[in-house]
JSON list of C-alpha atoms in Angstrom, two decimals:
[
{"chain": "M", "resi": 1, "resn": "UNK", "atom": "CA", "xyz": [0.00, 0.00, 0.00]},
{"chain": "M", "resi": 2, "resn": "UNK", "atom": "CA", "xyz": [1.38, 3.37, -1.04]},
{"chain": "M", "resi": 3, "resn": "UNK", "atom": "CA", "xyz": [1.07, 6.27, 1.37]},
{"chain": "M", "resi": 4, "resn": "UNK", "atom": "CA", "xyz": [2.44, 9.80, 1.34]},
{"chain": "M", "resi": 5, "resn": "UNK", "atom": "CA", "xyz": [2.41, 12.49, 3.98]},
{"chain": "M", "resi": 6, "resn": "UNK", "atom": "CA", "xyz": [3.36, 16.14, 3.75]},
{"chain": "M", "resi": 7, "resn": "UNK", "atom": "CA", "xyz": [5.06, 18.00, 6.58]},
{"chain": "M", "resi": 8, "resn": "UNK", "atom": "CA", "xyz": [6.30, 21.50, 7.11]},
{"chain": "M", "resi": 9, "resn": "UNK", "atom": "CA", "xyz": [5.34, 24.84, 8.64]},
{"chain": "M", "resi": 10, "resn": "UNK", "atom": "CA", "xyz": [1.71, 25.87, 8.73]},
{"chain": "M", "resi": 11, "resn": "UNK", "atom": "CA", "xyz": [2.56, 29.58, 8.82]},
{"chain": "M", "resi": 12, "resn": "UNK", "atom": "CA", "xyz": [5.29, 31.48, 7.00]},
{"chain": "M", "resi": 13, "resn": "UNK", "atom": "CA", "xyz": [5.96, 35.17, 6.69]},
{"chain": "M", "resi": 14, "resn": "UNK", "atom": "CA", "xyz": [6.08, 37.03, 3.39]},
{"chain": "M", "resi": 15, "resn": "UNK", "atom": "CA", "xyz": [9.50, 36.84, 1.68]},
{"chain": "M", "resi": 16, "resn": "UNK", "atom": "CA", "xyz": [10.45, 33.72, 3.67]},
{"chain": "M", "resi": 17, "resn": "UNK", "atom": "CA", "xyz": [11.36, 30.40, 2.09]},
{"chain": "M", "resi": 18, "resn": "UNK", "atom": "CA", "xyz": [8.97, 27.48, 2.48]},
{"chain": "M", "resi": 19, "resn": "UNK", "atom": "CA", "xyz": [10.37, 23.98, 2.86]},
{"chain": "M", "resi": 20, "resn": "UNK", "atom": "CA", "xyz": [7.97, 21.05, 2.61]},
{"chain": "M", "resi": 21, "resn": "UNK", "atom": "CA", "xyz": [8.82, 17.38, 3.02]},
{"chain": "M", "resi": 22, "resn": "UNK", "atom": "CA", "xyz": [6.92, 14.48, 1.51]},
{"chain": "M", "resi": 23, "resn": "UNK", "atom": "CA", "xyz": [7.58, 11.22, 3.33]},
{"chain": "M", "resi": 24, "resn": "UNK", "atom": "CA", "xyz": [6.32, 8.15, 1.55]},
{"chain": "M", "resi": 25, "resn": "UNK", "atom": "CA", "xyz": [6.13, 4.38, 1.89]},
{"chain": "M", "resi": 26, "resn": "UNK", "atom": "CA", "xyz": [5.09, 1.46, -0.27]},
{"chain": "M", "resi": 27, "resn": "UNK", "atom": "CA", "xyz": [7.30, 2.31, -3.25]},
{"chain": "M", "resi": 28, "resn": "UNK", "atom": "CA", "xyz": [10.85, 3.20, -4.12]},
{"chain": "M", "resi": 29, "resn": "UNK", "atom": "CA", "xyz": [11.83, 6.36, -5.94]},
{"chain": "M", "resi": 30, "resn": "UNK", "atom": "CA", "xyz": [14.60, 4.39, -7.61]},
{"chain": "M", "resi": 31, "resn": "UNK", "atom": "CA", "xyz": [12.09, 2.25, -9.54]},
{"chain": "M", "resi": 32, "resn": "UNK", "atom": "CA", "xyz": [11.86, 3.03, -13.26]},
{"chain": "M", "resi": 33, "resn": "UNK", "atom": "CA", "xyz": [8.76, 5.01, -14.23]},
{"chain": "M", "resi": 34, "resn": "UNK", "atom": "CA", "xyz": [8.06, 6.33, -10.74]},
{"chain": "M", "resi": 35, "resn": "UNK", "atom": "CA", "xyz": [7.94, 9.94, -9.67]},
{"chain": "M", "resi": 36, "resn": "UNK", "atom": "CA", "xyz": [6.64, 12.25, -6.99]},
{"chain": "M", "resi": 37, "resn": "UNK", "atom": "CA", "xyz": [4.86, 15.49, -7.68]},
{"chain": "M", "resi": 38, "resn": "UNK", "atom": "CA", "xyz": [3.77, 18.54, -5.72]},
{"chain": "M", "resi": 39, "resn": "UNK", "atom": "CA", "xyz": [0.41, 20.16, -6.36]},
{"chain": "M", "resi": 40, "resn": "UNK", "atom": "CA", "xyz": [-1.22, 23.02, -4.46]},
{"chain": "M", "resi": 41, "resn": "UNK", "atom": "CA", "xyz": [-4.76, 24.31, -4.04]},
{"chain": "M", "resi": 42, "resn": "UNK", "atom": "CA", "xyz": [-5.57, 27.80, -2.75]},
{"chain": "M", "resi": 43, "resn": "UNK", "atom": "CA", "xyz": [-8.71, 27.89, -0.60]},
{"chain": "M", "resi": 44, "resn": "UNK", "atom": "CA", "xyz": [-11.78, 27.46, -2.80]},
{"chain": "M", "resi": 45, "resn": "UNK", "atom": "CA", "xyz": [-9.71, 27.31, -5.98]},
{"chain": "M", "resi": 46, "resn": "UNK", "atom": "CA", "xyz": [-8.43, 24.76, -8.47]},
{"chain": "M", "resi": 47, "resn": "UNK", "atom": "CA", "xyz": [-5.46, 22.42, -8.34]},
{"chain": "M", "resi": 48, "resn": "UNK", "atom": "CA", "xyz": [-2.14, 23.77, -9.62]},
{"chain": "M", "resi": 49, "resn": "UNK", "atom": "CA", "xyz": [0.85, 21.57, -10.42]},
{"chain": "M", "resi": 50, "resn": "UNK", "atom": "CA", "xyz": [4.16, 22.83, -9.02]},
{"chain": "M", "resi": 51, "resn": "UNK", "atom": "CA", "xyz": [6.99, 20.35, -9.54]},
{"chain": "M", "resi": 52, "resn": "UNK", "atom": "CA", "xyz": [7.90, 16.76, -10.38]},
{"chain": "M", "resi": 53, "resn": "UNK", "atom": "CA", "xyz": [10.89, 14.55, -9.72]},
{"chain": "M", "resi": 54, "resn": "UNK", "atom": "CA", "xyz": [11.42, 11.20, -11.41]},
{"chain": "M", "resi": 55, "resn": "UNK", "atom": "CA", "xyz": [13.27, 8.06, -10.37]},
{"chain": "M", "resi": 56, "resn": "UNK", "atom": "CA", "xyz": [16.23, 9.08, -12.55]},
{"chain": "M", "resi": 57, "resn": "UNK", "atom": "CA", "xyz": [16.40, 12.54, -10.90]},
{"chain": "M", "resi": 58, "resn": "UNK", "atom": "CA", "xyz": [14.81, 14.25, -13.90]},
{"chain": "M", "resi": 59, "resn": "UNK", "atom": "CA", "xyz": [13.03, 17.35, -12.57]},
{"chain": "M", "resi": 60, "resn": "UNK", "atom": "CA", "xyz": [10.21, 19.41, -14.03]},
{"chain": "M", "resi": 61, "resn": "UNK", "atom": "CA", "xyz": [8.81, 22.70, -12.79]},
{"chain": "M", "resi": 62, "resn": "UNK", "atom": "CA", "xyz": [5.75, 24.80, -13.48]},
{"chain": "M", "resi": 63, "resn": "UNK", "atom": "CA", "xyz": [6.99, 27.48, -15.89]},
{"chain": "M", "resi": 64, "resn": "UNK", "atom": "CA", "xyz": [5.24, 30.24, -13.96]},
{"chain": "M", "resi": 65, "resn": "UNK", "atom": "CA", "xyz": [6.97, 29.30, -10.68]},
{"chain": "M", "resi": 66, "resn": "UNK", "atom": "CA", "xyz": [10.21, 27.76, -11.89]},
{"chain": "M", "resi": 67, "resn": "UNK", "atom": "CA", "xyz": [12.45, 30.53, -10.59]},
{"chain": "M", "resi": 68, "resn": "UNK", "atom": "CA", "xyz": [11.16, 30.01, -7.05]},
{"chain": "M", "resi": 69, "resn": "UNK", "atom": "CA", "xyz": [11.03, 26.22, -6.80]},
{"chain": "M", "resi": 70, "resn": "UNK", "atom": "CA", "xyz": [13.53, 23.48, -6.07]},
{"chain": "M", "resi": 71, "resn": "UNK", "atom": "CA", "xyz": [12.64, 19.80, -5.76]},
{"chain": "M", "resi": 72, "resn": "UNK", "atom": "CA", "xyz": [15.02, 17.14, -4.45]},
{"chain": "M", "resi": 73, "resn": "UNK", "atom": "CA", "xyz": [14.80, 13.52, -3.37]},
{"chain": "M", "resi": 74, "resn": "UNK", "atom": "CA", "xyz": [16.46, 11.39, -0.75]},
{"chain": "M", "resi": 75, "resn": "UNK", "atom": "CA", "xyz": [15.90, 7.82, -1.87]},
{"chain": "M", "resi": 76, "resn": "UNK", "atom": "CA", "xyz": [17.39, 6.32, 1.28]},
{"chain": "M", "resi": 77, "resn": "UNK", "atom": "CA", "xyz": [14.95, 8.25, 3.48]},
{"chain": "M", "resi": 78, "resn": "UNK", "atom": "CA", "xyz": [11.95, 7.87, 1.13]},
{"chain": "M", "resi": 79, "resn": "UNK", "atom": "CA", "xyz": [11.52, 11.63, 1.07]},
{"chain": "M", "resi": 80, "resn": "UNK", "atom": "CA", "xyz": [11.01, 14.38, -1.47]},
{"chain": "M", "resi": 81, "resn": "UNK", "atom": "CA", "xyz": [11.61, 17.99, -0.48]},
{"chain": "M", "resi": 82, "resn": "UNK", "atom": "CA", "xyz": [10.13, 21.08, -2.13]},
{"chain": "M", "resi": 83, "resn": "UNK", "atom": "CA", "xyz": [11.43, 24.56, -1.43]},
{"chain": "M", "resi": 84, "resn": "UNK", "atom": "CA", "xyz": [9.66, 27.70, -2.55]},
{"chain": "M", "resi": 85, "resn": "UNK", "atom": "CA", "xyz": [11.37, 31.04, -2.11]},
{"chain": "M", "resi": 86, "resn": "UNK", "atom": "CA", "xyz": [9.98, 34.52, -1.60]},
{"chain": "M", "resi": 87, "resn": "UNK", "atom": "CA", "xyz": [6.61, 33.46, -0.25]},
{"chain": "M", "resi": 88, "resn": "UNK", "atom": "CA", "xyz": [3.65, 35.78, -0.69]},
{"chain": "M", "resi": 89, "resn": "UNK", "atom": "CA", "xyz": [0.11, 35.76, 0.72]},
{"chain": "M", "resi": 90, "resn": "UNK", "atom": "CA", "xyz": [-1.16, 34.53, -2.67]},
{"chain": "M", "resi": 91, "resn": "UNK", "atom": "CA", "xyz": [0.84, 31.34, -2.02]},
{"chain": "M", "resi": 92, "resn": "UNK", "atom": "CA", "xyz": [-1.53, 30.45, 0.81]},
{"chain": "M", "resi": 93, "resn": "UNK", "atom": "CA", "xyz": [-2.80, 27.02, -0.13]},
{"chain": "M", "resi": 94, "resn": "UNK", "atom": "CA", "xyz": [-3.04, 23.37, 0.73]},
{"chain": "M", "resi": 95, "resn": "UNK", "atom": "CA", "xyz": [0.08, 21.66, -0.61]},
{"chain": "M", "resi": 96, "resn": "UNK", "atom": "CA", "xyz": [-0.18, 18.04, -1.72]},
{"chain": "M", "resi": 97, "resn": "UNK", "atom": "CA", "xyz": [2.44, 15.52, -2.74]},
{"chain": "M", "resi": 98, "resn": "UNK", "atom": "CA", "xyz": [1.43, 12.57, -4.87]},
{"chain": "M", "resi": 99, "resn": "UNK", "atom": "CA", "xyz": [2.89, 9.39, -6.33]},
{"chain": "M", "resi": 100, "resn": "UNK", "atom": "CA", "xyz": [3.29, 9.58, -10.11]},
{"chain": "M", "resi": 101, "resn": "UNK", "atom": "CA", "xyz": [3.00, 6.57, -12.35]},
{"chain": "M", "resi": 102, "resn": "UNK", "atom": "CA", "xyz": [4.30, 6.80, -15.90]},
{"chain": "M", "resi": 103, "resn": "UNK", "atom": "CA", "xyz": [3.21, 4.68, -18.82]},
{"chain": "M", "resi": 104, "resn": "UNK", "atom": "CA", "xyz": [3.59, 4.52, -22.57]},
{"chain": "M", "resi": 105, "resn": "UNK", "atom": "CA", "xyz": [0.75, 6.95, -23.13]},
{"chain": "M", "resi": 106, "resn": "UNK", "atom": "CA", "xyz": [0.81, 9.22, -20.12]},
{"chain": "M", "resi": 107, "resn": "UNK", "atom": "CA", "xyz": [1.16, 9.54, -16.40]},
{"chain": "M", "resi": 108, "resn": "UNK", "atom": "CA", "xyz": [-1.13, 10.02, -13.44]},
{"chain": "M", "resi": 109, "resn": "UNK", "atom": "CA", "xyz": [-1.04, 10.96, -9.75]},
{"chain": "M", "resi": 110, "resn": "UNK", "atom": "CA", "xyz": [-2.18, 8.18, -7.44]},
{"chain": "M", "resi": 111, "resn": "UNK", "atom": "CA", "xyz": [-2.41, 8.23, -4.51]},
{"chain": "M", "resi": 112, "resn": "UNK", "atom": "CA", "xyz": [-2.18, 11.68, -2.98]},
{"chain": "M", "resi": 113, "resn": "UNK", "atom": "CA", "xyz": [-1.09, 12.71, 0.48]},
{"chain": "M", "resi": 114, "resn": "UNK", "atom": "CA", "xyz": [-3.59, 14.26, 2.85]},
{"chain": "M", "resi": 115, "resn": "UNK", "atom": "CA", "xyz": [-2.24, 17.74, 2.16]},
{"chain": "M", "resi": 116, "resn": "UNK", "atom": "CA", "xyz": [-0.90, 20.44, 4.44]},
{"chain": "M", "resi": 117, "resn": "UNK", "atom": "CA", "xyz": [-2.31, 23.95, 4.68]},
{"chain": "M", "resi": 118, "resn": "UNK", "atom": "CA", "xyz": [0.31, 26.67, 4.50]},
{"chain": "M", "resi": 119, "resn": "UNK", "atom": "CA", "xyz": [-0.70, 30.22, 5.35]},
{"chain": "M", "resi": 120, "resn": "UNK", "atom": "CA", "xyz": [1.46, 33.15, 4.34]},
{"chain": "M", "resi": 121, "resn": "UNK", "atom": "CA", "xyz": [0.94, 36.10, 6.64]},
{"chain": "M", "resi": 122, "resn": "UNK", "atom": "CA", "xyz": [2.95, 38.57, 8.65]},
{"chain": "N", "resi": 1, "resn": "UNK", "atom": "CA", "xyz": [-6.86, 30.75, -15.93]},
{"chain": "N", "resi": 2, "resn": "UNK", "atom": "CA", "xyz": [-6.56, 26.97, -16.34]},
{"chain": "N", "resi": 3, "resn": "UNK", "atom": "CA", "xyz": [-5.09, 25.40, -19.46]},
{"chain": "N", "resi": 4, "resn": "UNK", "atom": "CA", "xyz": [-7.97, 22.91, -19.56]},
{"chain": "N", "resi": 5, "resn": "UNK", "atom": "CA", "xyz": [-11.53, 24.26, -19.58]},
{"chain": "N", "resi": 6, "resn": "UNK", "atom": "CA", "xyz": [-14.29, 22.70, -17.52]},
{"chain": "N", "resi": 7, "resn": "UNK", "atom": "CA", "xyz": [-17.76, 23.98, -16.66]},
{"chain": "N", "resi": 8, "resn": "UNK", "atom": "CA", "xyz": [-17.70, 25.46, -13.13]},
{"chain": "N", "resi": 9, "resn": "UNK", "atom": "CA", "xyz": [-20.73, 23.47, -12.04]},
{"chain": "N", "resi": 10, "resn": "UNK", "atom": "CA", "xyz": [-23.22, 20.81, -13.09]},
{"chain": "N", "resi": 11, "resn": "UNK", "atom": "CA", "xyz": [-26.26, 19.44, -11.32]},
{"chain": "N", "resi": 12, "resn": "UNK", "atom": "CA", "xyz": [-28.59, 16.50, -11.82]},
{"chain": "N", "resi": 13, "resn": "UNK", "atom": "CA", "xyz": [-31.11, 14.47, -9.90]},
{"chain": "N", "resi": 14, "resn": "UNK", "atom": "CA", "xyz": [-30.35, 11.19, -8.13]},
{"chain": "N", "resi": 15, "resn": "UNK", "atom": "CA", "xyz": [-30.25, 8.05, -10.34]},
{"chain": "N", "resi": 16, "resn": "UNK", "atom": "CA", "xyz": [-29.72, 10.19, -13.44]},
{"chain": "N", "resi": 17, "resn": "UNK", "atom": "CA", "xyz": [-26.64, 10.52, -15.64]},
{"chain": "N", "resi": 18, "resn": "UNK", "atom": "CA", "xyz": [-24.39, 13.55, -15.90]},
{"chain": "N", "resi": 19, "resn": "UNK", "atom": "CA", "xyz": [-21.40, 14.39, -18.06]},
{"chain": "N", "resi": 20, "resn": "UNK", "atom": "CA", "xyz": [-18.56, 16.80, -17.37]},
{"chain": "N", "resi": 21, "resn": "UNK", "atom": "CA", "xyz": [-16.57, 18.16, -20.27]},
{"chain": "N", "resi": 22, "resn": "UNK", "atom": "CA", "xyz": [-12.90, 19.09, -20.46]},
{"chain": "N", "resi": 23, "resn": "UNK", "atom": "CA", "xyz": [-11.55, 21.08, -23.39]},
{"chain": "N", "resi": 24, "resn": "UNK", "atom": "CA", "xyz": [-7.90, 21.46, -24.25]},
{"chain": "N", "resi": 25, "resn": "UNK", "atom": "CA", "xyz": [-5.63, 21.74, -27.27]},
{"chain": "N", "resi": 26, "resn": "UNK", "atom": "CA", "xyz": [-3.32, 19.75, -29.51]},
{"chain": "N", "resi": 27, "resn": "UNK", "atom": "CA", "xyz": [-0.41, 20.21, -27.09]},
{"chain": "N", "resi": 28, "resn": "UNK", "atom": "CA", "xyz": [-2.22, 18.53, -24.23]},
{"chain": "N", "resi": 29, "resn": "UNK", "atom": "CA", "xyz": [-5.43, 16.49, -24.61]},
{"chain": "N", "resi": 30, "resn": "UNK", "atom": "CA", "xyz": [-4.90, 16.06, -28.33]},
{"chain": "N", "resi": 31, "resn": "UNK", "atom": "CA", "xyz": [-1.65, 14.25, -27.73]},
{"chain": "N", "resi": 32, "resn": "UNK", "atom": "CA", "xyz": [-1.71, 12.77, -24.23]},
{"chain": "N", "resi": 33, "resn": "UNK", "atom": "CA", "xyz": [-3.81, 10.63, -21.95]},
{"chain": "N", "resi": 34, "resn": "UNK", "atom": "CA", "xyz": [-6.48, 12.31, -19.83]},
{"chain": "N", "resi": 35, "resn": "UNK", "atom": "CA", "xyz": [-7.00, 11.58, -16.15]},
{"chain": "N", "resi": 36, "resn": "UNK", "atom": "CA", "xyz": [-9.90, 12.52, -13.91]},
{"chain": "N", "resi": 37, "resn": "UNK", "atom": "CA", "xyz": [-9.78, 13.15, -10.17]},
{"chain": "N", "resi": 38, "resn": "UNK", "atom": "CA", "xyz": [-12.59, 13.33, -7.64]},
{"chain": "N", "resi": 39, "resn": "UNK", "atom": "CA", "xyz": [-12.21, 15.61, -4.64]},
{"chain": "N", "resi": 40, "resn": "UNK", "atom": "CA", "xyz": [-14.78, 15.12, -1.90]},
{"chain": "N", "resi": 41, "resn": "UNK", "atom": "CA", "xyz": [-15.34, 18.09, 0.43]},
{"chain": "N", "resi": 42, "resn": "UNK", "atom": "CA", "xyz": [-12.34, 18.62, 2.69]},
{"chain": "N", "resi": 43, "resn": "UNK", "atom": "CA", "xyz": [-10.44, 15.66, 1.22]},
{"chain": "N", "resi": 44, "resn": "UNK", "atom": "CA", "xyz": [-7.45, 15.10, -1.02]},
{"chain": "N", "resi": 45, "resn": "UNK", "atom": "CA", "xyz": [-8.07, 14.37, -4.70]},
{"chain": "N", "resi": 46, "resn": "UNK", "atom": "CA", "xyz": [-8.53, 10.73, -5.70]},
{"chain": "N", "resi": 47, "resn": "UNK", "atom": "CA", "xyz": [-7.79, 9.18, -9.09]},
{"chain": "N", "resi": 48, "resn": "UNK", "atom": "CA", "xyz": [-11.02, 8.29, -10.86]},
{"chain": "N", "resi": 49, "resn": "UNK", "atom": "CA", "xyz": [-10.02, 7.65, -14.48]},
{"chain": "N", "resi": 50, "resn": "UNK", "atom": "CA", "xyz": [-6.62, 7.29, -16.16]},
{"chain": "N", "resi": 51, "resn": "UNK", "atom": "CA", "xyz": [-5.49, 6.70, -19.75]},
{"chain": "N", "resi": 52, "resn": "UNK", "atom": "CA", "xyz": [-8.69, 8.41, -20.97]},
{"chain": "N", "resi": 53, "resn": "UNK", "atom": "CA", "xyz": [-11.09, 5.65, -19.97]},
{"chain": "N", "resi": 54, "resn": "UNK", "atom": "CA", "xyz": [-9.50, 3.18, -17.54]},
{"chain": "N", "resi": 55, "resn": "UNK", "atom": "CA", "xyz": [-10.83, 2.72, -14.01]},
{"chain": "N", "resi": 56, "resn": "UNK", "atom": "CA", "xyz": [-8.41, 2.14, -11.14]},
{"chain": "N", "resi": 57, "resn": "UNK", "atom": "CA", "xyz": [-9.14, -0.81, -8.94]},
{"chain": "N", "resi": 58, "resn": "UNK", "atom": "CA", "xyz": [-11.95, -0.06, -6.51]},
{"chain": "N", "resi": 59, "resn": "UNK", "atom": "CA", "xyz": [-13.58, 2.72, -8.54]},
{"chain": "N", "resi": 60, "resn": "UNK", "atom": "CA", "xyz": [-17.24, 2.16, -9.32]},
{"chain": "N", "resi": 61, "resn": "UNK", "atom": "CA", "xyz": [-18.14, 1.36, -12.93]},
{"chain": "N", "resi": 62, "resn": "UNK", "atom": "CA", "xyz": [-20.77, 4.09, -12.72]},
{"chain": "N", "resi": 63, "resn": "UNK", "atom": "CA", "xyz": [-17.86, 6.34, -13.72]},
{"chain": "N", "resi": 64, "resn": "UNK", "atom": "CA", "xyz": [-16.61, 6.35, -17.30]},
{"chain": "N", "resi": 65, "resn": "UNK", "atom": "CA", "xyz": [-14.28, 8.48, -19.39]},
{"chain": "N", "resi": 66, "resn": "UNK", "atom": "CA", "xyz": [-13.96, 9.24, -23.06]},
{"chain": "N", "resi": 67, "resn": "UNK", "atom": "CA", "xyz": [-11.87, 11.39, -25.35]},
{"chain": "N", "resi": 68, "resn": "UNK", "atom": "CA", "xyz": [-12.25, 12.78, -28.84]},
{"chain": "N", "resi": 69, "resn": "UNK", "atom": "CA", "xyz": [-9.70, 15.06, -30.43]},
{"chain": "N", "resi": 70, "resn": "UNK", "atom": "CA", "xyz": [-8.87, 17.83, -27.99]},
{"chain": "N", "resi": 71, "resn": "UNK", "atom": "CA", "xyz": [-11.79, 17.24, -25.64]},
{"chain": "N", "resi": 72, "resn": "UNK", "atom": "CA", "xyz": [-12.57, 14.68, -22.97]},
{"chain": "N", "resi": 73, "resn": "UNK", "atom": "CA", "xyz": [-15.61, 13.81, -20.90]},
{"chain": "N", "resi": 74, "resn": "UNK", "atom": "CA", "xyz": [-16.41, 12.18, -17.60]},
{"chain": "N", "resi": 75, "resn": "UNK", "atom": "CA", "xyz": [-19.79, 10.50, -17.27]},
{"chain": "N", "resi": 76, "resn": "UNK", "atom": "CA", "xyz": [-21.39, 9.45, -14.01]},
{"chain": "N", "resi": 77, "resn": "UNK", "atom": "CA", "xyz": [-24.47, 7.26, -14.17]},
{"chain": "N", "resi": 78, "resn": "UNK", "atom": "CA", "xyz": [-26.89, 6.34, -11.42]},
{"chain": "N", "resi": 79, "resn": "UNK", "atom": "CA", "xyz": [-26.06, 9.50, -9.50]},
{"chain": "N", "resi": 80, "resn": "UNK", "atom": "CA", "xyz": [-25.88, 9.21, -5.74]},
{"chain": "N", "resi": 81, "resn": "UNK", "atom": "CA", "xyz": [-25.62, 11.87, -3.07]},
{"chain": "N", "resi": 82, "resn": "UNK", "atom": "CA", "xyz": [-22.10, 10.71, -2.24]},
{"chain": "N", "resi": 83, "resn": "UNK", "atom": "CA", "xyz": [-21.00, 11.69, -5.75]},
{"chain": "N", "resi": 84, "resn": "UNK", "atom": "CA", "xyz": [-21.27, 15.36, -4.75]},
{"chain": "N", "resi": 85, "resn": "UNK", "atom": "CA", "xyz": [-17.69, 16.55, -5.16]},
{"chain": "N", "resi": 86, "resn": "UNK", "atom": "CA", "xyz": [-15.34, 18.59, -7.30]},
{"chain": "N", "resi": 87, "resn": "UNK", "atom": "CA", "xyz": [-14.07, 16.84, -10.42]},
{"chain": "N", "resi": 88, "resn": "UNK", "atom": "CA", "xyz": [-10.83, 17.74, -12.17]},
{"chain": "N", "resi": 89, "resn": "UNK", "atom": "CA", "xyz": [-9.50, 16.67, -15.54]},
{"chain": "N", "resi": 90, "resn": "UNK", "atom": "CA", "xyz": [-5.74, 16.56, -16.06]},
{"chain": "N", "resi": 91, "resn": "UNK", "atom": "CA", "xyz": [-3.21, 15.65, -18.68]},
{"chain": "N", "resi": 92, "resn": "UNK", "atom": "CA", "xyz": [0.34, 16.35, -19.79]},
{"chain": "N", "resi": 93, "resn": "UNK", "atom": "CA", "xyz": [1.10, 19.47, -21.80]},
{"chain": "N", "resi": 94, "resn": "UNK", "atom": "CA", "xyz": [3.94, 19.10, -24.27]},
{"chain": "N", "resi": 95, "resn": "UNK", "atom": "CA", "xyz": [4.43, 22.86, -24.60]},
{"chain": "N", "resi": 96, "resn": "UNK", "atom": "CA", "xyz": [4.57, 23.49, -20.84]},
{"chain": "N", "resi": 97, "resn": "UNK", "atom": "CA", "xyz": [6.45, 20.21, -20.31]},
{"chain": "N", "resi": 98, "resn": "UNK", "atom": "CA", "xyz": [4.39, 19.24, -17.28]},
{"chain": "N", "resi": 99, "resn": "UNK", "atom": "CA", "xyz": [0.95, 18.21, -16.01]},
{"chain": "N", "resi": 100, "resn": "UNK", "atom": "CA", "xyz": [-1.98, 20.59, -16.33]},
{"chain": "N", "resi": 101, "resn": "UNK", "atom": "CA", "xyz": [-5.31, 20.57, -14.55]},
{"chain": "N", "resi": 102, "resn": "UNK", "atom": "CA", "xyz": [-8.73, 21.86, -15.44]},
{"chain": "N", "resi": 103, "resn": "UNK", "atom": "CA", "xyz": [-10.44, 24.48, -13.33]},
{"chain": "N", "resi": 104, "resn": "UNK", "atom": "CA", "xyz": [-12.65, 21.88, -11.70]},
{"chain": "N", "resi": 105, "resn": "UNK", "atom": "CA", "xyz": [-16.38, 21.20, -11.86]},
{"chain": "N", "resi": 106, "resn": "UNK", "atom": "CA", "xyz": [-18.59, 21.13, -8.81]},
{"chain": "N", "resi": 107, "resn": "UNK", "atom": "CA", "xyz": [-21.23, 18.41, -9.05]},
{"chain": "N", "resi": 108, "resn": "UNK", "atom": "CA", "xyz": [-24.45, 18.90, -7.13]},
{"chain": "N", "resi": 109, "resn": "UNK", "atom": "CA", "xyz": [-26.88, 16.01, -6.79]},
{"chain": "N", "resi": 110, "resn": "UNK", "atom": "CA", "xyz": [-30.28, 17.65, -6.49]}
]
């Protein structure tokens, strides 16, 4: 059974850097075709993809946020870390990590972590 | 502004059938598999459909997906009150080089 759980601060101040950790079990991030992604959801709004890291350390970022994001993995600890710099109140959202499966025709997120609400406020 | 376009809301009576549309372009839906996610109130999203029309294990066969050209649809038959949720389509975008989501559709079972 695959599970993921996000952890990190619930409150950050504007201009600070946010660091979120996704701790997972039930799969290895060294297995071909596997990845972990970060997705966020502002209150009452839609899902927004942020970043992806694959088993081979290939990394992808949302073009609109690329300059502020860094995603890394620690295979031995079963963790993926996302950092987002220069936080702003508009970054207030629930942040999810999710297991990514890749196939010949596409990829999908399943399952998702429970999410963690991050509020940006002074 | 989402890359994929969904109606903000749909509603239908119990035991009826409803469809939710998702419109994209040649760089995303037209070239890649579409997935659908269900998000119950206060919960994390859950995979409902992948590879356009495949159901993950444990998902009711009342849900079905289809795709034609640059558009996709999710159909839910035999509506039940527990189907009230937000539904999101998603796919890969070759131009953006990453996943994209629709704006979400809120389903109300009357």
